[in-house]
Amino acid sequence: MTHRIELETHLASLLESGRWADYGPNGLQVEGRAEVQRLICGVTASLAMIEAAIDQKADALLVHHGLFWRGQEGRVTGWMKKRLAALLRHDINLYAYHLPLDAHPSLGNNAQLGLKLGLKSEGRFGDKDLGWLGQPEKPLSLDALQARITLALGRPPRVIAGDERPIRRVGWCTGGAQGHFEAAINAGADAYITGEMSEPQPHLARETGVAFLACGHHATERYGVQALGQHLTTTLGLDVQFIDIDNPA
């Protein structure tokens, strides 16, 4: 057993959550029972994820996307009431870590995605150095990189081909980081991997020759929370299970 405050203190120190100006609060978002032994981890604190934690008799839920975000109205109605009511009724703690979990050098989403794709990190780029720059073991064709992503993530990416140059250097940033594409281009990437695509990115890919691959916000952010859960099993002896709630985004 670990006290909920001890767990939050451990995670805050590990992820350096206090140094991040984020889009929502990092740490304990909803207080539940005092002692934590069984912990469920997942990507987003959706009602389906909360109900899965209830089914597993969890003491705590650890996610990347929590309940509270900058710009929300602050009223507890509708979907927010349903999620909060379920957590409070079953006395489940909710912990959420957003940018701190993206950025962690070994357990974070970007670190883990690089490992999944066989990319050796060689630097950072972009706002807050959230983007990662690295190399495959040997230059890849765009088709080979696309096939590697499909195999690793279980879904094909949406691809804007650029000039189809050999891929010697890859930039990546998980989730909704399409806005970092220009920084990846400036850092020397031949291809950029992220979760989502917006209107400007196809034009930039075609005009600069740098390939853009949108691989899914959810799909690219499943791995940091799993690595963090494994860490908590090793260091604190918690019983941790990852649950993947399907999301096509």
PDB file of N, CA and C in Angstrom, residues 193-231:
ATOM      1  N   ILE A 193       6.765  13.000 -37.454  1.00  0.00           N
ATOM      2  CA  ILE A 193       5.722  12.108 -36.961  1.00  0.00           C
ATOM      3  C   ILE A 193       5.022  12.780 -35.789  1.00  0.00           C
ATOM      4  N   THR A 194       3.685  12.826 -35.840  1.00  0.00           N
ATOM      5  CA  THR A 194       2.898  13.323 -34.717  1.00  0.00           C
ATOM      6  C   THR A 194       1.542  12.637 -34.743  1.00  0.00           C
ATOM      7  N   GLY A 195       0.602  13.136 -33.931  1.00  0.00           N
ATOM      8  CA  GLY A 195      -0.694  12.489 -33.860  1.00  0.00           C
ATOM      9  C   GLY A 195      -1.714  13.013 -34.842  1.00  0.00           C
ATOM     10  N   GLU A 196      -1.741  14.337 -35.020  1.00  0.00           N
ATOM     11  CA  GLU A 196      -2.822  14.958 -35.780  1.00  0.00           C
ATOM     12  C   GLU A 196      -2.295  15.785 -36.946  1.00  0.00           C
ATOM     13  N   MET A 197      -3.219  16.140 -37.851  1.00  0.00           N
ATOM     14  CA  MET A 197      -2.899  16.988 -38.994  1.00  0.00           C
ATOM     15  C   MET A 197      -3.926  18.111 -39.073  1.00  0.00           C
ATOM     16  N   SER A 198      -3.458  19.321 -39.325  1.00  0.00           N
ATOM     17  CA  SER A 198      -4.329  20.459 -39.581  1.00  0.00           C
ATOM     18  C   SER A 198      -4.104  20.966 -41.007  1.00  0.00           C
ATOM     19  N   GLU A 199      -4.834  21.982 -41.382  1.00  0.00           N
ATOM     20  CA  GLU A 199      -4.804  22.460 -42.761  1.00  0.00           C
ATOM     21  C   GLU A 199      -3.428  22.910 -43.239  1.00  0.00           C
ATOM     22  N   PRO A 200      -2.594  23.575 -42.428  1.00  0.00           N
ATOM     23  CA  PRO A 200      -1.321  24.086 -42.966  1.00  0.00           C
ATOM     24  C   PRO A 200      -0.278  23.022 -43.284  1.00  0.00           C
ATOM     25  N   GLN A 201      -0.320  21.870 -42.612  1.00  0.00           N
ATOM     26  CA  GLN A 201       0.797  20.929 -42.720  1.00  0.00           C
ATOM     27  C   GLN A 201       0.977  20.318 -44.119  1.00  0.00           C
ATOM     28  N   PRO A 202      -0.076  19.948 -44.851  1.00  0.00           N
ATOM     29  CA  PRO A 202       0.168  19.426 -46.198  1.00  0.00           C
ATOM     30  C   PRO A 202       0.893  20.421 -47.096  1.00  0.00           C
ATOM     31  N   HIS A 203       0.560  21.701 -46.967  1.00  0.00           N
ATOM     32  CA  HIS A 203       1.239  22.700 -47.796  1.00  0.00           C
ATOM     33  C   HIS A 203       2.729  22.767 -47.458  1.00  0.00           C
ATOM     34  N   LEU A 204       3.034  22.765 -46.144  1.00  0.00           N
ATOM     35  CA  LEU A 204       4.447  22.821 -45.736  1.00  0.00           C
ATOM     36  C   LEU A 204       5.208  21.596 -46.225  1.00  0.00           C
ATOM     37  N   ALA A 205       4.580  20.422 -46.140  1.00  0.00           N
ATOM     38  CA  ALA A 205       5.253  19.194 -46.592  1.00  0.00           C
ATOM     39  C   ALA A 205       5.561  19.263 -48.084  1.00  0.00           C
ATOM     40  N   ARG A 206       4.593  19.701 -48.849  1.00  0.00           N
ATOM     41  CA  ARG A 206       4.788  19.753 -50.306  1.00  0.00           C
ATOM     42  C   ARG A 206       5.812  20.820 -50.699  1.00  0.00           C
ATOM     43  N   GLU A 207       5.828  21.930 -49.976  1.00  0.00           N
ATOM     44  CA  GLU A 207       6.713  23.031 -50.346  1.00  0.00           C
ATOM     45  C   GLU A 207       8.140  22.848 -49.844  1.00  0.00           C
ATOM     46  N   THR A 208       8.329  22.097 -48.758  1.00  0.00           N
ATOM     47  CA  THR A 208       9.675  21.894 -48.206  1.00  0.00           C
ATOM     48  C   THR A 208      10.253  20.531 -48.552  1.00  0.00           C
ATOM     49  N   GLY A 209       9.409  19.585 -48.963  1.00  0.00           N
ATOM     50  CA  GLY A 209       9.873  18.234 -49.260  1.00  0.00           C
ATOM     51  C   GLY A 209       9.944  17.325 -48.057  1.00  0.00           C
ATOM     52  N   VAL A 210       9.621  17.828 -46.861  1.00  0.00           N
ATOM     53  CA  VAL A 210       9.688  17.026 -45.631  1.00  0.00           C
ATOM     54  C   VAL A 210       8.362  16.297 -45.442  1.00  0.00           C
ATOM     55  N   ALA A 211       8.426  14.987 -45.299  1.00  0.00           N
ATOM     56  CA  ALA A 211       7.208  14.184 -45.154  1.00  0.00           C
ATOM     57  C   ALA A 211       6.541  14.451 -43.813  1.00  0.00           C
ATOM     58  N   PHE A 212       5.218  14.406 -43.820  1.00  0.00           N
ATOM     59  CA  PHE A 212       4.426  14.587 -42.595  1.00  0.00           C
ATOM     60  C   PHE A 212       3.567  13.349 -42.403  1.00  0.00           C
ATOM     61  N   LEU A 213       3.634  12.762 -41.202  1.00  0.00           N
ATOM     62  CA  LEU A 213       2.880  11.541 -40.912  1.00  0.00           C
ATOM     63  C   LEU A 213       2.038  11.755 -39.660  1.00  0.00           C
ATOM     64  N   ALA A 214       0.720  11.742 -39.838  1.00  0.00           N
ATOM     65  CA  ALA A 214      -0.220  11.873 -38.722  1.00  0.00           C
ATOM     66  C   ALA A 214      -0.666  10.473 -38.310  1.00  0.00           C
ATOM     67  N   CYS A 215      -0.279  10.066 -37.110  1.00  0.00           N
ATOM     68  CA  CYS A 215      -0.398   8.661 -36.709  1.00  0.00           C
ATOM     69  C   CYS A 215      -1.482   8.409 -35.663  1.00  0.00           C
ATOM     70  N   GLY A 216      -2.209   9.466 -35.271  1.00  0.00           N
ATOM     71  CA  GLY A 216      -3.264   9.318 -34.273  1.00  0.00           C
ATOM     72  C   GLY A 216      -2.855   9.891 -32.934  1.00  0.00           C
ATOM     73  N   HIS A 217      -3.654  10.797 -32.408  1.00  0.00           N
ATOM     74  CA  HIS A 217      -3.353  11.405 -31.101  1.00  0.00           C
ATOM     75  C   HIS A 217      -3.319  10.325 -30.019  1.00  0.00           C
ATOM     76  N   HIS A 218      -4.391   9.547 -29.955  1.00  0.00           N
ATOM     77  CA  HIS A 218      -4.459   8.473 -28.968  1.00  0.00           C
ATOM     78  C   HIS A 218      -3.390   7.416 -29.226  1.00  0.00           C
ATOM     79  N   ALA A 219      -3.223   7.034 -30.482  1.00  0.00           N
ATOM     80  CA  ALA A 219      -2.290   5.952 -30.811  1.00  0.00           C
ATOM     81  C   ALA A 219      -0.861   6.273 -30.419  1.00  0.00           C
ATOM     82  N   THR A 220      -0.457   7.534 -30.559  1.00  0.00           N
ATOM     83  CA  THR A 220       0.928   7.889 -30.239  1.00  0.00           C
ATOM     84  C   THR A 220       1.146   8.136 -28.753  1.00  0.00           C
ATOM     85  N   GLU A 221       0.067   8.221 -27.971  1.00  0.00           N
ATOM     86  CA  GLU A 221       0.223   8.568 -26.556  1.00  0.00           C
ATOM     87  C   GLU A 221      -0.213   7.450 -25.616  1.00  0.00           C
ATOM     88  N   ARG A 222      -0.123   6.215 -26.072  1.00  0.00           N
ATOM     89  CA  ARG A 222      -0.462   5.062 -25.234  1.00  0.00           C
ATOM     90  C   ARG A 222       0.712   4.537 -24.425  1.00  0.00           C
ATOM     91  N   TYR A 223       1.928   4.965 -24.733  1.00  0.00           N
ATOM     92  CA  TYR A 223       3.091   4.227 -24.239  1.00  0.00           C
ATOM     93  C   TYR A 223       3.751   4.854 -23.016  1.00  0.00           C
ATOM     94  N   GLY A 224       3.664   6.170 -22.876  1.00  0.00           N
ATOM     95  CA  GLY A 224       4.253   6.801 -21.707  1.00  0.00           C
ATOM     96  C   GLY A 224       3.590   6.360 -20.418  1.00  0.00           C
ATOM     97  N   VAL A 225       2.268   6.336 -20.416  1.00  0.00           N
ATOM     98  CA  VAL A 225       1.558   5.967 -19.192  1.00  0.00           C
ATOM     99  C   VAL A 225       1.798   4.501 -18.843  1.00  0.00           C
ATOM    100  N   GLN A 226       2.018   3.654 -19.856  1.00  0.00           N
ATOM    101  CA  GLN A 226       2.357   2.252 -19.567  1.00  0.00           C
ATOM    102  C   GLN A 226       3.735   2.144 -18.929  1.00  0.00           C
ATOM    103  N   ALA A 227       4.706   2.892 -19.464  1.00  0.00           N
ATOM    104  CA  ALA A 227       6.046   2.869 -18.877  1.00  0.00           C
ATOM    105  C   ALA A 227       6.026   3.415 -17.458  1.00  0.00           C
ATOM    106  N   LEU A 228       5.236   4.458 -17.247  1.00  0.00           N
ATOM    107  CA  LEU A 228       5.119   5.025 -15.900  1.00  0.00           C
ATOM    108  C   LEU A 228       4.475   4.028 -14.948  1.00  0.00           C
ATOM    109  N   GLY A 229       3.468   3.316 -15.413  1.00  0.00           N
ATOM    110  CA  GLY A 229       2.835   2.292 -14.580  1.00  0.00           C
ATOM    111  C   GLY A 229       3.805   1.181 -14.207  1.00  0.00           C
ATOM    112  N   GLN A 230       4.618   0.752 -15.165  1.00  0.00           N
ATOM    113  CA  GLN A 230       5.622  -0.274 -14.872  1.00  0.00           C
ATOM    114  C   GLN A 230       6.632   0.223 -13.840  1.00  0.00           C
ATOM    115  N   HIS A 231       7.005   1.494 -13.958  1.00  0.00           N
ATOM    116  CA  HIS A 231       7.901   2.091 -12.968  1.00  0.00           C
ATOM    117  C   HIS A 231       7.286   2.035 -11.578  1.00  0.00           C
TER     118      HIS A 231
END
